[in-house]
Amino acid sequence: MAFIELNHVSFTYPDASDPALKDVSLKVERGEFVTLFGASGSGKSTLLRLLKKEIQPHGELTGKITINGLHQNENDGNEEQIGFVFQDPENQVVADRVLHELAFGLENLALPVGEMRSRIAEMVHYFGAEALLNRRTEELSGGKKQQMNLASVLLMQPDLLLLDEPTSQLDPVSSRELLDMLVRLNEEFGMTIIIAEHRLEEVSALSDKMVLMDHGSVAMDADAKSVMRQIWNSPKRLYVPSIPSLYLSSMNQDGEYTRDIPLTVKEGKKWFNQICIQQNKEESRVNHRSGKVLLQAEHLFLKYGKKSDWVIENLNFSLEKGDIYALLGGNGSGKSTLFKAICGIVTPESGRMYYKENRVKGSKNKELIQSIGYLPQNPKLFFLHDTVEKEIEATMERWSLHDRWEVELLLEELGISHLVNRHPYDLSGGELQKAALACLLLRKPEILLLDEPTKGLDPVSKKNLANLLLKLRTEGMTILMSTHDLEFAAQYSTICGMMFHGQITSEDVPERFFKGNFFYTTMIQRLFRGSSLHSILTLEEAVRSCAPGE
Amino acid sequence: MSNRFDRLHPLVSFCYFAGSITLLLAMLHPLFLGAAFVAVLAVTFIYDHGGNLRKWTVFIVISGLFIAILNPVFNERGRHVLFVAYNHRFSLEAILIGGMNALSLMSIIALFVTYNEVMTPNKLLFLFSKIFPQFAVLLMLTLRFIPLMRRRLEEISAVQASKGIYVTDGKLRDRVKNGMLYVQVLLTYSLEEAIQTADSMKARKYGTGRRTSYEYFIFTKTDLAALFYLLILFGTVLYGRIKGLGYLNVYPLMEPLSLSPQEGVTFVLFLLFFIFPFVVEVGGRIRWRL
């Protein structure tokens, strides 16, 4: 009997017309690493929550869930320990100090103090977090916070660990660290792990089993390699990570797969060395910059408190008309602060800013505010009113816009005209983002500042966002965005910058930018590193320039 | 200076602070209060690591002066009229009472500076989680949520400023309206996010039964001796106070300031209570030398 068994489980939220889960049957063996993936709203979170009784959503549940051979309702007291890590690192935190946060779960179990202390000592040592113990939780970066949340759950010694998009808010290095931690737990302790994820680049190689959810039912359930093969020939092709995509697209011409599908860079290189590469003429991407400087910052210095460290230190930056500028960098490297300085929300201590060669003075510069549209990292904070419609009306009033027809057209184009009467918080991440974008685009800004627009988006929404950005660019919009999604940056940006320690330490067109990086680079670039095709970054380029020979 | 006072069991430190404040409020005698003020200042000076005393100095002096001046301004009672200004009699009695109240208030504020240094939240958590486990969680959540809400409000006003909506600029009516909207968004948003916090608490078995507390302080023999020291002194001085010692009768007839032998003993015990932290430090040093 499998460790976890779901038998024909259906679940309907109260007042919902359609069930969130439809006839789901799933088996998970002890010690397996299972990845759930699929579009937002396909039922991944609901499925995870149903497995943990304490946080089961209200609604109508039919079917049978058994864990370790016991039905969920009959194993009171003696139940298996299940740990749950949520998506948002911030909201899971209860205590003000790291130590109290770690102890929280143990205190709830009413453990004796001695045992608590030894468990915490051990776990802190394992995580190497001695120095953080007495820090305030709010001072930690997102990545560290998520590790703390994981540690706090692990202290309760779970047999089963459930994670709901745990890396979606983390930078590439932090999310790699978190995944490494999960691999260790899985391999060294045989802990059963079920993780819901959108970014499959890294988890696909770690998973024993991948489950594709589609509209509340399990569409596929198999090991990673066969799932890749199956979805490649289905409309869900966008979910396939870049290395297997490259393999599958190059093999497609022959129609047969001679080898296992490579999932990791290592396997990819092995495959890659066995085939001859017929190198097409290298069409390097030309520098698309227009040369017309739209926005310029010189020697910016900024900090938040008198005694605190510089958040931005001697930063020089320029944005040219028509750029899609992708700003990369770790959590807390100052990207968001730079954005705020550019919009004039925070005033730098010193330095100059120019907009169209005019010096920008003081905060609340009316012209600047009108011509820059700023989408915050958390679009929820953008909305002051309780429906999207009211927010649009307020925007029209604020900027003296009267053309209602144009508004309808814009909403239609973004595909959100059916959502205008909803409360912003009831929208999904992608919809919320579009609604906020609609309010920004109404006032026809010249520059769009997008803070982490790819955060938490599934591949389909991400593709839609990319298409929207490309279209805006052809209409003359200049875009500056920060992102943790390197594949996205490599594919769609015209120029990339790396933010580190309050400065933009390197800046170049994507093909040169990613070439030298070790962590901050795409899977495809890692694959081609050291070969003659080292300037290839994205899947499209790779497919175009290497056709396998005999 | 080694910080032995800081390392005492939270119960002992708490008794010292609670006792000191009670005595400061109960006693009304210039000599008693003056001596207590000097002792409290000395204690604060030693335990104040973050330079907090300097930050508070202005507040302490101003509130002291305020009380000391206001009483004679509003109160004309008293036999010893010092001088008359603007048809107002300034009596020695009124100035004395004002001064004593000022001393007791200033001592209490100064004591709180030390209190904040010594009684850290985890000590409070430890003390109260035994009696009210739910209170401890509430305290912890408050400690986290106050800065969190403040940060969120800053975030909201930043994002709204980028949309051209301010509370610092424009017509008063618009500013008030925008301010209300900000707070409304802050509350809706925080409630929305708090659902996740609640889930995370439930997922870690909060509310399933009895709780224990991680904070752990061992009650040693030193703590027991210290607690006896404090309780005996406090009890004796309070008994004396009930008998009328350490209380200067001003009205209808002002008593002489000098202390009777009985009062002198009470004064010494009173002072011994206030210099308790020094006793602990010095006691520790002597034991080291021996």
Coordinates of N, CA and C in Angstrom, one line a residue, chain A residues 44-135:
Chain A
K44 N -3.5 22.8 -7.8 CA -2.3 22.3 -7.1 C -2.3 22.6 -5.6
S45 N -2.6 23.9 -5.3 CA -2.6 24.3 -3.9 C -3.7 23.6 -3.1
T46 N -4.9 23.4 -3.8 CA -6.0 22.8 -3.1 C -5.6 21.3 -2.8
L47 N -5.0 20.7 -3.7 CA -4.6 19.3 -3.5 C -3.6 19.2 -2.3
L48 N -2.6 20.1 -2.3 CA -1.7 20.1 -1.2 C -2.3 20.3 0.1
R49 N -3.3 21.3 0.2 CA -3.9 21.6 1.4 C -4.8 20.5 1.9
L50 N -5.4 19.8 1.0 CA -6.3 18.7 1.4 C -5.5 17.6 2.1
L51 N -4.2 17.5 1.8 CA -3.4 16.5 2.5 C -3.1 16.8 3.9
K52 N -3.2 18.1 4.3 CA -2.9 18.5 5.6 C -4.2 18.9 6.3
K53 N -4.6 18.1 7.3 CA -5.9 18.3 7.9 C -6.1 19.6 8.5
E54 N -5.1 20.2 9.2 CA -5.3 21.4 9.9 C -5.6 22.6 9.0
I55 N -5.2 22.5 7.7 CA -5.4 23.7 6.9 C -6.3 23.3 5.7
Q56 N -7.0 22.2 5.8 CA -8.0 21.9 4.8 C -9.0 23.0 4.5
P57 N -9.1 23.4 3.3 CA -10.1 24.4 3.0 C -11.5 23.9 3.3
H58 N -12.5 24.8 3.5 CA -13.8 24.5 3.7 C -14.4 24.1 2.3
G59 N -15.3 23.2 2.3 CA -15.9 22.8 1.0 C -16.4 21.4 1.1
E60 N -16.8 20.9 -0.1 CA -17.4 19.6 -0.1 C -16.3 18.6 -0.7
L61 N -16.0 17.6 0.2 CA -14.9 16.7 -0.2 C -15.6 15.3 -0.4
T62 N -15.3 14.7 -1.6 CA -15.7 13.3 -1.7 C -14.5 12.5 -2.1
G63 N -14.6 11.2 -1.9 CA -13.5 10.3 -2.2 C -12.7 10.1 -0.9
K64 N -11.6 9.4 -1.1 CA -10.9 8.9 0.1 C -9.4 9.3 0.1
I65 N -9.0 9.9 1.2 CA -7.5 10.2 1.3 C -7.0 9.4 2.4
T66 N -6.0 8.5 2.1 CA -5.4 7.8 3.1 C -3.9 8.1 3.2
I67 N -3.4 8.2 4.4 CA -2.0 8.5 4.6 C -1.5 7.4 5.5
N68 N -0.5 6.7 5.0 CA 0.1 5.6 5.7 C -1.0 4.5 6.1
G69 N -1.9 4.3 5.2 CA -2.9 3.3 5.4 C -4.1 3.7 6.3
L70 N -4.0 4.9 6.8 CA -5.1 5.3 7.7 C -5.9 6.4 7.0
H71 N -7.2 6.3 7.1 CA -8.1 7.4 6.6 C -7.8 8.7 7.3
Q72 N -7.9 9.8 6.6 CA -7.5 11.0 7.2 C -8.3 11.4 8.5
N73 N -9.5 11.0 8.6 CA -10.3 11.4 9.8 C -10.1 10.5 11.0
E74 N -9.6 9.3 10.7 CA -9.5 8.3 11.8 C -8.2 8.3 12.6
N75 N -7.2 9.1 12.1 CA -5.9 9.0 12.7 C -5.6 10.2 13.6
D76 N -6.6 10.5 14.4 CA -6.4 11.6 15.4 C -5.3 11.2 16.4
G77 N -4.6 12.2 16.8 CA -3.6 11.9 17.8 C -2.3 11.3 17.3
N78 N -2.5 10.1 16.7 CA -1.4 9.3 16.2 C -1.0 9.6 14.8
E79 N -1.3 10.8 14.3 CA -1.2 11.0 12.9 C 0.2 11.2 12.4
E80 N 0.5 11.0 11.2 CA 1.8 11.3 10.6 C 2.0 12.7 10.7
Q81 N 3.3 13.1 10.9 CA 3.6 14.5 11.0 C 3.8 15.0 9.5
I82 N 3.0 16.1 9.2 CA 3.1 16.7 7.9 C 3.6 18.1 8.0
G83 N 4.6 18.5 7.3 CA 5.1 19.9 7.3 C 4.6 20.6 6.1
F84 N 4.3 21.9 6.2 CA 3.8 22.6 5.1 C 4.6 23.9 5.0
V85 N 5.2 24.2 3.8 CA 5.9 25.5 3.6 C 5.1 26.2 2.5
F86 N 4.7 27.5 2.8 CA 3.9 28.2 1.9 C 4.7 29.0 0.9
Q87 N 3.9 29.7 0.0 CA 4.6 30.4 -1.1 C 5.3 31.7 -0.6
D88 N 4.6 32.5 0.2 CA 5.1 33.8 0.5 C 6.0 33.7 1.8
P89 N 7.3 34.0 1.7 CA 8.2 33.9 2.8 C 7.7 34.8 4.0
E90 N 7.2 35.9 3.7 CA 6.9 36.9 4.7 C 5.7 36.5 5.6
N91 N 4.6 36.1 4.9 CA 3.4 35.9 5.7 C 3.4 34.7 6.6
Q92 N 4.3 33.8 6.5 CA 4.3 32.6 7.3 C 4.9 32.9 8.7
V93 N 5.6 34.0 8.8 CA 6.4 34.3 10.0 C 5.5 34.8 11.1
V94 N 5.7 34.3 12.3 CA 4.8 34.6 13.4 C 5.6 35.5 14.4
A95 N 6.8 35.1 14.6 CA 7.6 35.8 15.7 C 8.5 36.9 15.2
D96 N 8.9 37.7 16.2 CA 9.8 38.8 15.8 C 11.3 38.4 15.8
R97 N 11.6 37.3 16.5 CA 13.0 36.9 16.5 C 13.1 35.5 15.8
V98 N 14.3 35.3 15.2 CA 14.4 34.0 14.5 C 14.3 32.8 15.4
L99 N 14.9 32.9 16.6 CA 14.8 31.8 17.6 C 13.4 31.5 18.0
H100 N 12.6 32.5 18.2 CA 11.2 32.3 18.6 C 10.4 31.7 17.5
E101 N 10.8 32.1 16.3 CA 10.1 31.5 15.1 C 10.4 30.0 15.0
L102 N 11.6 29.7 15.2 CA 12.0 28.3 15.1 C 11.3 27.5 16.2
A103 N 11.2 28.1 17.4 CA 10.6 27.3 18.5 C 9.1 27.3 18.5
F104 N 8.5 28.1 17.7 CA 7.0 28.2 17.7 C 6.3 26.9 17.6
G105 N 6.7 26.1 16.6 CA 6.0 24.8 16.4 C 6.2 23.9 17.5
L106 N 7.5 23.9 18.1 CA 7.8 23.0 19.2 C 7.0 23.3 20.4
E107 N 6.8 24.6 20.6 CA 6.1 25.1 21.8 C 4.6 24.6 21.7
N108 N 4.1 24.6 20.4 CA 2.7 24.2 20.2 C 2.6 22.7 20.5
L109 N 3.7 21.9 20.3 CA 3.6 20.5 20.5 C 3.8 20.2 22.0
A110 N 4.0 21.3 22.8 CA 4.2 21.2 24.3 C 5.4 20.3 24.6
L111 N 6.4 20.4 23.9 CA 7.6 19.6 24.1 C 8.3 20.1 25.4
P112 N 9.0 19.2 26.1 CA 9.8 19.7 27.3 C 10.9 20.6 26.8
V113 N 11.3 21.5 27.6 CA 12.3 22.5 27.2 C 13.6 21.9 26.7
G114 N 14.1 20.9 27.4 CA 15.3 20.2 27.1 C 15.3 19.7 25.7
E115 N 14.2 19.0 25.3 CA 14.2 18.4 24.0 C 14.1 19.5 22.9
M116 N 13.3 20.6 23.2 CA 13.3 21.7 22.3 C 14.6 22.2 22.0
R117 N 15.4 22.4 23.1 CA 16.7 23.0 22.9 C 17.6 22.2 22.1
S118 N 17.6 20.9 22.3 CA 18.5 20.0 21.6 C 18.1 19.9 20.1
R119 N 16.8 19.9 19.8 CA 16.3 19.9 18.4 C 16.8 21.1 17.7
I120 N 16.6 22.3 18.4 CA 16.9 23.5 17.7 C 18.4 23.6 17.5
A121 N 19.2 23.2 18.5 CA 20.6 23.3 18.4 C 21.1 22.5 17.2
E122 N 20.5 21.3 17.0 CA 20.9 20.5 15.9 C 20.5 21.1 14.6
M123 N 19.3 21.6 14.5 CA 18.8 22.1 13.2 C 19.5 23.4 12.8
V124 N 19.8 24.2 13.8 CA 20.5 25.5 13.5 C 21.9 25.1 13.0
H125 N 22.5 24.1 13.5 CA 23.8 23.7 13.1 C 23.7 23.2 11.7
Y126 N 22.7 22.4 11.4 CA 22.5 21.8 10.1 C 22.4 22.9 9.0
F127 N 21.6 23.9 9.4 CA 21.4 25.0 8.4 C 22.5 26.0 8.4
G128 N 23.4 25.9 9.4 CA 24.5 26.8 9.5 C 24.0 28.2 9.8
A129 N 23.0 28.3 10.7 CA 22.3 29.6 10.9 C 22.6 30.2 12.3
E130 N 23.7 29.8 12.9 CA 24.0 30.3 14.3 C 23.9 31.8 14.4
A131 N 24.5 32.5 13.4 CA 24.6 33.9 13.4 C 23.2 34.6 13.3
L132 N 22.2 33.9 12.8 CA 20.9 34.5 12.6 C 20.0 34.4 13.8
L133 N 20.4 33.6 14.8 CA 19.4 33.3 15.8 C 18.8 34.4 16.5
N134 N 19.6 35.4 16.8 CA 19.0 36.6 17.6 C 18.6 37.7 16.7
R135 N 18.6 37.5 15.4 CA 18.2 38.6 14.5 C 16.7 38.8 14.5

